[in-house]
Amino acid sequence: MAPSDTTTGHPPEPAPERPGPAELCDGSAAAGSADPAELAGRLRAVIQHLLPVLRGHSTHRDLTPSRTAALATLDAHGPLRVSELAARMNIALSTTSRMVDLLDDRGWIARRTDPVDQRASLISLNDAGRALLRAVRRETTGLLAERIGRLPPDRQHLLHAALPALEELVDDAG
């Protein structure tokens, strides 16, 4: 006997079928039929489940996601003032200041006086921080490549085709 919906007593509605890889690749799925809210929810869920998988395999246990994000932000945009790093990471200045102290204690960043304002300092990655970030990126890229390699070729093609749109989402954010 099939389970029923407790509010109506009727069997639950089957989940809507998603277009398969062939329909997505050949365009036979209804053009423009993707609901942005559904896509956003599914993408958020995938990211939310994929990130811990990548982090869980890291050999760098003292490098938290927020520390990694700080190093990556400095790599992409540094040297920065602590306030600029906080703004780019969208976190509180006091939190960023404590994190910068920790990154400095670990020997991953360099501080120097801001030539524009001698009262402020600029922070940037040093060689150790840059090497660490490269190692983490190699590690996570390898894990992703392994997982992607286990997907059927049509799914790999879909991931490849989706990358420009995903990259636009990142470009729009910053």
CSV table of N, CA and C in Angstrom, one decimal, residues 6-155:
chain,number,residue,atom,x,y,z
A,6,THR,N,-0.9,13.0,4.6
A,6,THR,CA,-1.7,13.1,5.8
A,6,THR,C,-2.7,14.1,5.8
A,7,THR,N,-2.6,15.2,5.0
A,7,THR,CA,-3.6,16.2,4.9
A,7,THR,C,-4.7,15.9,4.0
A,8,THR,N,-4.5,15.1,2.9
A,8,THR,CA,-5.6,14.9,2.0
A,8,THR,C,-6.0,13.4,1.9
A,9,GLY,N,-5.1,12.5,2.4
A,9,GLY,CA,-5.4,11.1,2.4
A,9,GLY,C,-5.1,10.5,1.0
A,10,HIS,N,-4.6,11.3,0.1
A,10,HIS,CA,-4.3,10.8,-1.3
A,10,HIS,C,-2.8,10.5,-1.3
A,11,PRO,N,-2.4,9.6,-2.3
A,11,PRO,CA,-1.0,9.3,-2.4
A,11,PRO,C,-0.2,10.6,-2.8
A,12,PRO,N,1.0,10.7,-2.3
A,12,PRO,CA,1.8,11.9,-2.7
A,12,PRO,C,2.1,12.0,-4.2
A,13,GLU,N,2.2,13.2,-4.6
A,13,GLU,CA,2.5,13.5,-6.0
A,13,GLU,C,3.9,13.0,-6.3
A,14,PRO,N,4.1,12.3,-7.5
A,14,PRO,CA,5.5,12.0,-7.8
A,14,PRO,C,6.3,13.2,-8.1
A,15,ALA,N,7.6,13.1,-7.8
A,15,ALA,CA,8.5,14.2,-8.1
A,15,ALA,C,8.5,14.5,-9.6
A,16,PRO,N,8.6,15.8,-10.0
A,16,PRO,CA,8.6,16.1,-11.4
A,16,PRO,C,9.9,15.5,-12.0
A,17,GLU,N,9.8,15.0,-13.2
A,17,GLU,CA,11.0,14.5,-13.9
A,17,GLU,C,11.8,15.6,-14.4
A,18,ARG,N,13.1,15.4,-14.1
A,18,ARG,CA,14.1,16.4,-14.7
A,18,ARG,C,14.5,16.0,-16.0
A,19,PRO,N,14.8,16.9,-16.9
A,19,PRO,CA,15.3,16.5,-18.2
A,19,PRO,C,16.6,15.8,-18.1
A,20,GLY,N,16.8,14.7,-18.9
A,20,GLY,CA,18.1,14.0,-18.8
A,20,GLY,C,19.2,14.7,-19.6
A,21,PRO,N,20.4,14.1,-19.6
A,21,PRO,CA,21.5,14.8,-20.2
A,21,PRO,C,21.3,14.9,-21.7
A,22,ALA,N,20.6,14.0,-22.4
A,22,ALA,CA,20.4,14.1,-23.8
A,22,ALA,C,19.5,15.3,-24.1
A,23,GLU,N,18.4,15.4,-23.4
A,23,GLU,CA,17.5,16.5,-23.6
A,23,GLU,C,18.2,17.9,-23.4
A,24,LEU,N,19.1,17.9,-22.3
A,24,LEU,CA,19.7,19.2,-22.0
A,24,LEU,C,20.8,19.5,-23.1
A,25,CYS,N,21.5,18.5,-23.6
A,25,CYS,CA,22.5,18.7,-24.6
A,25,CYS,C,21.9,19.1,-25.9
A,26,ASP,N,20.8,18.5,-26.3
A,26,ASP,CA,20.3,18.7,-27.7
A,26,ASP,C,19.3,19.8,-27.7
A,27,GLY,N,19.0,20.4,-26.6
A,27,GLY,CA,18.0,21.5,-26.5
A,27,GLY,C,16.6,21.2,-26.6
A,28,SER,N,16.2,19.9,-26.5
A,28,SER,CA,14.9,19.5,-26.6
A,28,SER,C,14.1,19.8,-25.3
A,29,ALA,N,14.7,20.0,-24.2
A,29,ALA,CA,14.0,20.5,-23.0
A,29,ALA,C,13.5,21.9,-23.3
A,30,ALA,N,12.4,22.2,-22.8
A,30,ALA,CA,11.8,23.5,-23.1
A,30,ALA,C,12.8,24.7,-22.9
A,31,ALA,N,13.0,25.5,-23.9
A,31,ALA,CA,13.9,26.6,-23.8
A,31,ALA,C,13.4,27.6,-22.8
A,32,GLY,N,14.3,28.0,-21.9
A,32,GLY,CA,13.9,29.0,-20.9
A,32,GLY,C,13.0,28.5,-19.8
A,33,SER,N,12.8,27.2,-19.7
A,33,SER,CA,11.8,26.7,-18.8
A,33,SER,C,12.4,26.6,-17.4
A,34,ALA,N,13.7,26.8,-17.2
A,34,ALA,CA,14.3,26.6,-15.9
A,34,ALA,C,13.9,27.8,-15.0
A,35,ASP,N,13.4,27.4,-13.8
A,35,ASP,CA,13.0,28.4,-12.9
A,35,ASP,C,14.2,28.8,-12.1
A,36,PRO,N,14.5,30.1,-12.1
A,36,PRO,CA,15.7,30.6,-11.3
A,36,PRO,C,15.7,30.2,-9.9
A,37,ALA,N,14.6,30.2,-9.2
A,37,ALA,CA,14.5,29.8,-7.8
A,37,ALA,C,14.8,28.3,-7.6
A,38,GLU,N,14.3,27.5,-8.5
A,38,GLU,CA,14.7,26.1,-8.4
A,38,GLU,C,16.1,25.8,-8.7
A,39,LEU,N,16.7,26.5,-9.7
A,39,LEU,CA,18.1,26.3,-10.0
A,39,LEU,C,18.9,26.8,-8.8
A,40,ALA,N,18.6,27.9,-8.3
A,40,ALA,CA,19.3,28.5,-7.1
A,40,ALA,C,19.3,27.5,-5.9
A,41,GLY,N,18.2,26.9,-5.7
A,41,GLY,CA,18.1,26.0,-4.5
A,41,GLY,C,18.9,24.8,-4.8
A,42,ARG,N,18.8,24.2,-6.0
A,42,ARG,CA,19.6,23.0,-6.3
A,42,ARG,C,21.1,23.3,-6.3
A,43,LEU,N,21.5,24.4,-6.9
A,43,LEU,CA,22.9,24.8,-6.9
A,43,LEU,C,23.4,25.0,-5.5
A,44,ARG,N,22.7,25.7,-4.6
A,44,ARG,CA,23.1,25.9,-3.3
A,44,ARG,C,23.2,24.6,-2.5
A,45,ALA,N,22.3,23.7,-2.7
A,45,ALA,CA,22.4,22.4,-2.1
A,45,ALA,C,23.6,21.6,-2.5
A,46,VAL,N,23.9,21.6,-3.8
A,46,VAL,CA,25.1,20.9,-4.3
A,46,VAL,C,26.3,21.5,-3.8
A,47,ILE,N,26.4,22.8,-3.8
A,47,ILE,CA,27.6,23.4,-3.2
A,47,ILE,C,27.8,23.1,-1.7
A,48,GLN,N,26.6,23.2,-1.0
A,48,GLN,CA,26.6,22.9,0.4
A,48,GLN,C,27.1,21.5,0.7
A,49,HIS,N,26.8,20.5,-0.1
A,49,HIS,CA,27.2,19.2,0.1
A,49,HIS,C,28.6,18.9,-0.5
A,50,LEU,N,29.0,19.6,-1.5
A,50,LEU,CA,30.3,19.3,-2.1
A,50,LEU,C,31.5,19.9,-1.3
A,51,LEU,N,31.3,21.1,-0.8
A,51,LEU,CA,32.4,21.7,-0.1
A,51,LEU,C,32.9,20.9,1.1
A,52,PRO,N,32.0,20.3,2.0
A,52,PRO,CA,32.6,19.5,3.1
A,52,PRO,C,33.3,18.3,2.6
A,53,VAL,N,32.9,17.7,1.4
A,53,VAL,CA,33.6,16.6,0.9
A,53,VAL,C,35.0,17.0,0.5
A,54,LEU,N,35.2,18.2,-0.1
A,54,LEU,CA,36.5,18.6,-0.5
A,54,LEU,C,37.3,19.0,0.8
A,55,ARG,N,36.7,19.6,1.7
A,55,ARG,CA,37.4,20.0,3.0
A,55,ARG,C,37.8,18.8,3.8
A,56,GLY,N,37.0,17.8,3.8
A,56,GLY,CA,37.2,16.6,4.6
A,56,GLY,C,38.4,15.8,4.2
A,57,HIS,N,38.9,16.0,3.0
A,57,HIS,CA,40.1,15.3,2.5
A,57,HIS,C,41.3,16.1,2.6
A,58,SER,N,41.2,17.3,3.1
A,58,SER,CA,42.4,18.2,3.2
A,58,SER,C,43.4,17.7,4.2
A,59,THR,N,44.7,17.8,3.8
A,59,THR,CA,45.8,17.5,4.8
A,59,THR,C,46.1,18.7,5.6
A,60,HIS,N,45.5,19.8,5.3
A,60,HIS,CA,45.8,21.1,6.0
A,60,HIS,C,44.7,21.3,7.1
A,61,ARG,N,44.8,20.7,8.2
A,61,ARG,CA,43.7,20.7,9.2
A,61,ARG,C,43.5,22.1,9.8
A,62,ASP,N,44.6,22.9,9.9
A,62,ASP,CA,44.5,24.2,10.6
A,62,ASP,C,44.0,25.3,9.6
A,63,LEU,N,43.8,24.9,8.4
A,63,LEU,CA,43.3,25.9,7.4
A,63,LEU,C,41.8,25.7,7.2
A,64,THR,N,41.1,26.5,7.9
A,64,THR,CA,39.6,26.5,7.8
A,64,THR,C,39.1,27.1,6.5
A,65,PRO,N,37.8,26.9,6.2
A,65,PRO,CA,37.3,27.5,5.0
A,65,PRO,C,37.4,29.0,5.0
A,66,SER,N,37.2,29.7,6.1
A,66,SER,CA,37.3,31.1,6.1
A,66,SER,C,38.8,31.6,6.0
A,67,ARG,N,39.7,30.8,6.5
A,67,ARG,CA,41.2,31.2,6.3
A,67,ARG,C,41.6,31.0,4.9
A,68,THR,N,41.1,29.9,4.3
A,68,THR,CA,41.4,29.6,2.9
A,68,THR,C,40.8,30.8,2.0
A,69,ALA,N,39.6,31.2,2.3
A,69,ALA,CA,38.9,32.3,1.6
A,69,ALA,C,39.8,33.6,1.8
A,70,ALA,N,40.3,33.8,2.9
A,70,ALA,CA,41.1,35.0,3.2
A,70,ALA,C,42.4,35.0,2.3
A,71,LEU,N,43.0,33.8,2.3
A,71,LEU,CA,44.2,33.7,1.5
A,71,LEU,C,43.9,33.8,0.1
A,72,ALA,N,42.8,33.2,-0.4
A,72,ALA,CA,42.5,33.4,-1.8
A,72,ALA,C,42.1,34.8,-2.2
A,73,THR,N,41.5,35.5,-1.3
A,73,THR,CA,41.1,36.9,-1.5
A,73,THR,C,42.4,37.8,-1.6
A,74,LEU,N,43.3,37.5,-0.7
A,74,LEU,CA,44.6,38.2,-0.8
A,74,LEU,C,45.4,37.9,-2.0
A,75,ASP,N,45.3,36.6,-2.4
A,75,ASP,CA,46.0,36.2,-3.7
A,75,ASP,C,45.4,36.9,-4.9
A,76,ALA,N,44.1,37.1,-4.9
A,76,ALA,CA,43.4,37.7,-6.1
A,76,ALA,C,43.5,39.2,-6.0
A,77,HIS,N,43.4,39.8,-4.8
A,77,HIS,CA,43.2,41.3,-4.7
A,77,HIS,C,44.3,42.0,-3.9
A,78,GLY,N,45.2,41.3,-3.2
A,78,GLY,CA,46.1,41.9,-2.3
A,78,GLY,C,47.2,42.7,-3.0
A,79,PRO,N,47.9,43.5,-2.3
A,79,PRO,CA,47.8,43.8,-0.8
A,79,PRO,C,46.5,44.6,-0.5
A,80,LEU,N,46.0,44.3,0.7
A,80,LEU,CA,44.8,45.0,1.1
A,80,LEU,C,44.9,45.4,2.6
A,81,ARG,N,44.2,46.4,2.9
A,81,ARG,CA,44.0,46.8,4.3
A,81,ARG,C,43.0,45.7,4.9
A,82,VAL,N,43.1,45.6,6.2
A,82,VAL,CA,42.2,44.6,6.9
A,82,VAL,C,40.7,45.0,6.6
A,83,SER,N,40.4,46.3,6.6
A,83,SER,CA,39.0,46.7,6.3
A,83,SER,C,38.6,46.3,4.9
A,84,GLU,N,39.5,46.4,4.0
A,84,GLU,CA,39.2,46.0,2.6
A,84,GLU,C,39.0,44.5,2.5
A,85,LEU,N,39.8,43.8,3.2
A,85,LEU,CA,39.7,42.3,3.2
A,85,LEU,C,38.3,41.9,3.8
A,86,ALA,N,37.9,42.6,4.9
A,86,ALA,CA,36.6,42.3,5.6
A,86,ALA,C,35.5,42.6,4.6
A,87,ALA,N,35.6,43.7,3.9
A,87,ALA,CA,34.5,44.1,2.9
A,87,ALA,C,34.5,43.1,1.8
A,88,ARG,N,35.6,42.7,1.3
A,88,ARG,CA,35.6,41.7,0.2
A,88,ARG,C,35.0,40.4,0.6
A,89,MET,N,35.3,40.0,1.8
A,89,MET,CA,34.8,38.7,2.4
A,89,MET,C,33.4,38.8,3.0
A,90,ASN,N,32.9,40.0,3.1
A,90,ASN,CA,31.6,40.3,3.7
A,90,ASN,C,31.5,39.7,5.1
A,91,ILE,N,32.6,40.0,5.9
A,91,ILE,CA,32.6,39.6,7.3
A,91,ILE,C,33.0,40.8,8.2
A,92,ALA,N,32.7,40.7,9.5
A,92,ALA,CA,32.9,41.9,10.4
A,92,ALA,C,34.4,42.2,10.5
A,93,LEU,N,34.7,43.4,10.6
A,93,LEU,CA,36.1,43.9,10.7
A,93,LEU,C,36.8,43.2,11.9
A,94,SER,N,36.1,43.1,13.1
A,94,SER,CA,36.8,42.5,14.2
A,94,SER,C,37.1,41.0,14.0
A,95,THR,N,36.2,40.3,13.3
A,95,THR,CA,36.5,38.9,12.9
A,95,THR,C,37.7,38.8,12.0
A,96,THR,N,37.7,39.7,11.0
A,96,THR,CA,38.8,39.7,10.0
A,96,THR,C,40.1,40.1,10.7
A,97,SER,N,40.1,41.0,11.6
A,97,SER,CA,41.3,41.4,12.3
A,97,SER,C,41.9,40.2,13.1
A,98,ARG,N,41.0,39.5,13.8
A,98,ARG,CA,41.5,38.3,14.5
A,98,ARG,C,42.0,37.2,13.5
A,99,MET,N,41.4,37.1,12.4
A,99,MET,CA,41.8,36.1,11.4
A,99,MET,C,43.2,36.5,10.8
A,100,VAL,N,43.3,37.8,10.5
A,100,VAL,CA,44.6,38.3,10.0
A,100,VAL,C,45.7,38.0,11.0
A,101,ASP,N,45.5,38.3,12.3
A,101,ASP,CA,46.5,38.0,13.3
A,101,ASP,C,46.9,36.5,13.3
A,102,LEU,N,45.9,35.6,13.2
A,102,LEU,CA,46.1,34.2,13.1
A,102,LEU,C,46.9,33.8,11.9
A,103,LEU,N,46.6,34.4,10.7
A,103,LEU,CA,47.3,34.1,9.5
A,103,LEU,C,48.7,34.6,9.6
A,104,ASP,N,48.9,35.7,10.3
A,104,ASP,CA,50.3,36.2,10.5
A,104,ASP,C,51.0,35.3,11.4
A,105,ASP,N,50.4,34.9,12.5
A,105,ASP,CA,51.1,34.0,13.5
A,105,ASP,C,51.5,32.7,12.8
A,106,ARG,N,50.7,32.2,11.8
A,106,ARG,CA,51.0,31.0,11.1
A,106,ARG,C,52.1,31.2,10.1
A,107,GLY,N,52.4,32.5,9.8
A,107,GLY,CA,53.5,32.8,8.8
A,107,GLY,C,53.0,32.7,7.4
A,108,TRP,N,51.7,33.0,7.1
A,108,TRP,CA,51.2,32.9,5.8
A,108,TRP,C,51.0,34.2,5.1
A,109,ILE,N,51.2,35.3,5.8
A,109,ILE,CA,51.0,36.6,5.2
A,109,ILE,C,52.1,37.6,5.6
A,110,ALA,N,52.2,38.7,4.9
A,110,ALA,CA,53.2,39.7,5.3
A,110,ALA,C,52.4,41.0,5.5
A,111,ARG,N,52.9,41.8,6.5
A,111,ARG,CA,52.3,43.1,6.8
A,111,ARG,C,53.4,44.1,6.5
A,112,ARG,N,52.9,45.2,5.9
A,112,ARG,CA,53.7,46.4,5.7
A,112,ARG,C,52.9,47.7,5.9
A,113,THR,N,53.6,48.7,6.2
A,113,THR,CA,52.9,50.0,6.3
A,113,THR,C,52.3,50.5,5.0
A,114,ASP,N,51.1,51.0,5.1
A,114,ASP,CA,50.4,51.5,3.9
A,114,ASP,C,51.1,52.8,3.5
A,115,PRO,N,51.7,52.9,2.3
A,115,PRO,CA,52.4,54.2,2.0
A,115,PRO,C,51.5,55.4,1.9
A,116,VAL,N,50.2,55.2,1.7
A,116,VAL,CA,49.2,56.3,1.6
A,116,VAL,C,48.9,56.8,3.0
A,117,ASP,N,48.8,55.9,4.0
A,117,ASP,CA,48.4,56.2,5.3
A,117,ASP,C,49.3,55.4,6.3
A,118,GLN,N,50.3,56.1,6.8
A,118,GLN,CA,51.3,55.4,7.7
A,118,GLN,C,50.7,54.8,8.9
A,119,ARG,N,49.4,55.2,9.3
A,119,ARG,CA,48.8,54.6,10.5
A,119,ARG,C,48.2,53.2,10.1
A,120,ALA,N,48.0,52.9,8.9
A,120,ALA,CA,47.4,51.6,8.5
A,120,ALA,C,48.5,50.7,7.9
A,121,SER,N,48.1,49.4,7.8
A,121,SER,CA,49.0,48.4,7.2
A,121,SER,C,48.3,47.7,6.1
A,122,LEU,N,49.1,47.2,5.2
A,122,LEU,CA,48.6,46.4,4.1
A,122,LEU,C,49.1,45.0,4.4
A,123,ILE,N,48.2,44.1,4.0
A,123,ILE,CA,48.5,42.6,4.2
A,123,ILE,C,48.5,42.0,2.8
A,124,SER,N,49.4,41.0,2.7
A,124,SER,CA,49.5,40.3,1.4
A,124,SER,C,50.0,38.9,1.7
A,125,LEU,N,49.8,38.0,0.8
A,125,LEU,CA,50.3,36.7,0.9
A,125,LEU,C,51.9,36.7,0.8
A,126,ASN,N,52.5,35.9,1.6
A,126,ASN,CA,53.9,35.8,1.5
A,126,ASN,C,54.2,34.5,0.8
A,127,ASP,N,55.4,34.1,0.6
A,127,ASP,CA,55.7,32.9,-0.2
A,127,ASP,C,55.1,31.6,0.4
A,128,ALA,N,55.2,31.6,1.8
A,128,ALA,CA,54.6,30.4,2.5
A,128,ALA,C,53.1,30.3,2.3
A,129,GLY,N,52.4,31.4,2.3
A,129,GLY,CA,50.9,31.5,2.1
A,129,GLY,C,50.6,31.1,0.7
A,130,ARG,N,51.4,31.6,-0.2
A,130,ARG,CA,51.1,31.3,-1.6
A,130,ARG,C,51.3,29.9,-1.9
A,131,ALA,N,52.4,29.3,-1.3
A,131,ALA,CA,52.6,27.9,-1.5
A,131,ALA,C,51.5,27.0,-0.9
A,132,LEU,N,51.1,27.4,0.3
A,132,LEU,CA,50.0,26.7,0.9
A,132,LEU,C,48.7,26.7,0.1
A,133,LEU,N,48.4,27.9,-0.4
A,133,LEU,CA,47.2,28.1,-1.2
A,133,LEU,C,47.3,27.2,-2.5
A,134,ARG,N,48.4,27.2,-3.1
A,134,ARG,CA,48.6,26.4,-4.3
A,134,ARG,C,48.4,24.9,-4.0
A,135,ALA,N,49.0,24.5,-2.9
A,135,ALA,CA,48.8,23.1,-2.5
A,135,ALA,C,47.4,22.7,-2.2
A,136,VAL,N,46.7,23.6,-1.5
A,136,VAL,CA,45.2,23.3,-1.3
A,136,VAL,C,44.5,23.3,-2.6
A,137,ARG,N,44.7,24.2,-3.5
A,137,ARG,CA,44.0,24.2,-4.8
A,137,ARG,C,44.4,22.9,-5.6
A,138,ARG,N,45.6,22.5,-5.6
A,138,ARG,CA,46.0,21.2,-6.3
A,138,ARG,C,45.2,20.1,-5.7
A,139,GLU,N,45.2,20.0,-4.3
A,139,GLU,CA,44.5,18.9,-3.6
A,139,GLU,C,43.0,18.9,-4.0
A,140,THR,N,42.3,20.0,-3.9
A,140,THR,CA,40.9,20.0,-4.2
A,140,THR,C,40.6,19.8,-5.7
A,141,THR,N,41.4,20.4,-6.5
A,141,THR,CA,41.3,20.1,-7.9
A,141,THR,C,41.4,18.7,-8.3
A,142,GLY,N,42.4,18.0,-7.6
A,142,GLY,CA,42.6,16.6,-7.9
A,142,GLY,C,41.4,15.8,-7.4
A,143,LEU,N,40.8,16.1,-6.2
A,143,LEU,CA,39.6,15.4,-5.7
A,143,LEU,C,38.4,15.6,-6.7
A,144,LEU,N,38.2,16.9,-7.1
A,144,LEU,CA,37.1,17.1,-8.1
A,144,LEU,C,37.4,16.4,-9.4
A,145,ALA,N,38.6,16.4,-9.9
A,145,ALA,CA,38.9,15.7,-11.2
A,145,ALA,C,38.6,14.3,-11.1
A,146,GLU,N,38.9,13.7,-9.9
A,146,GLU,CA,38.6,12.3,-9.7
A,146,GLU,C,37.1,12.0,-9.8
A,147,ARG,N,36.4,12.8,-9.1
A,147,ARG,CA,34.9,12.6,-9.1
A,147,ARG,C,34.3,12.9,-10.4
A,148,ILE,N,34.8,13.9,-11.1
A,148,ILE,CA,34.3,14.2,-12.4
A,148,ILE,C,34.6,13.1,-13.4
A,149,GLY,N,35.8,12.5,-13.2
A,149,GLY,CA,36.2,11.4,-14.1
A,149,GLY,C,35.4,10.2,-14.0
A,150,ARG,N,34.7,10.1,-12.8
A,150,ARG,CA,33.8,8.9,-12.6
A,150,ARG,C,32.4,9.1,-13.3
A,151,LEU,N,32.1,10.4,-13.7
A,151,LEU,CA,30.8,10.7,-14.3
A,151,LEU,C,30.9,10.2,-15.7
A,152,PRO,N,29.7,9.8,-16.3
A,152,PRO,CA,29.6,9.4,-17.7
A,152,PRO,C,30.0,10.7,-18.5
A,153,PRO,N,30.5,10.4,-19.7
A,153,PRO,CA,30.9,11.5,-20.6
A,153,PRO,C,29.8,12.6,-20.8
A,154,ASP,N,28.5,12.2,-20.9
A,154,ASP,CA,27.5,13.2,-21.2
A,154,ASP,C,27.3,14.1,-20.0
A,155,ARG,N,27.5,13.6,-18.8
A,155,ARG,CA,27.5,14.5,-17.6
A,155,ARG,C,28.7,15.4,-17.5
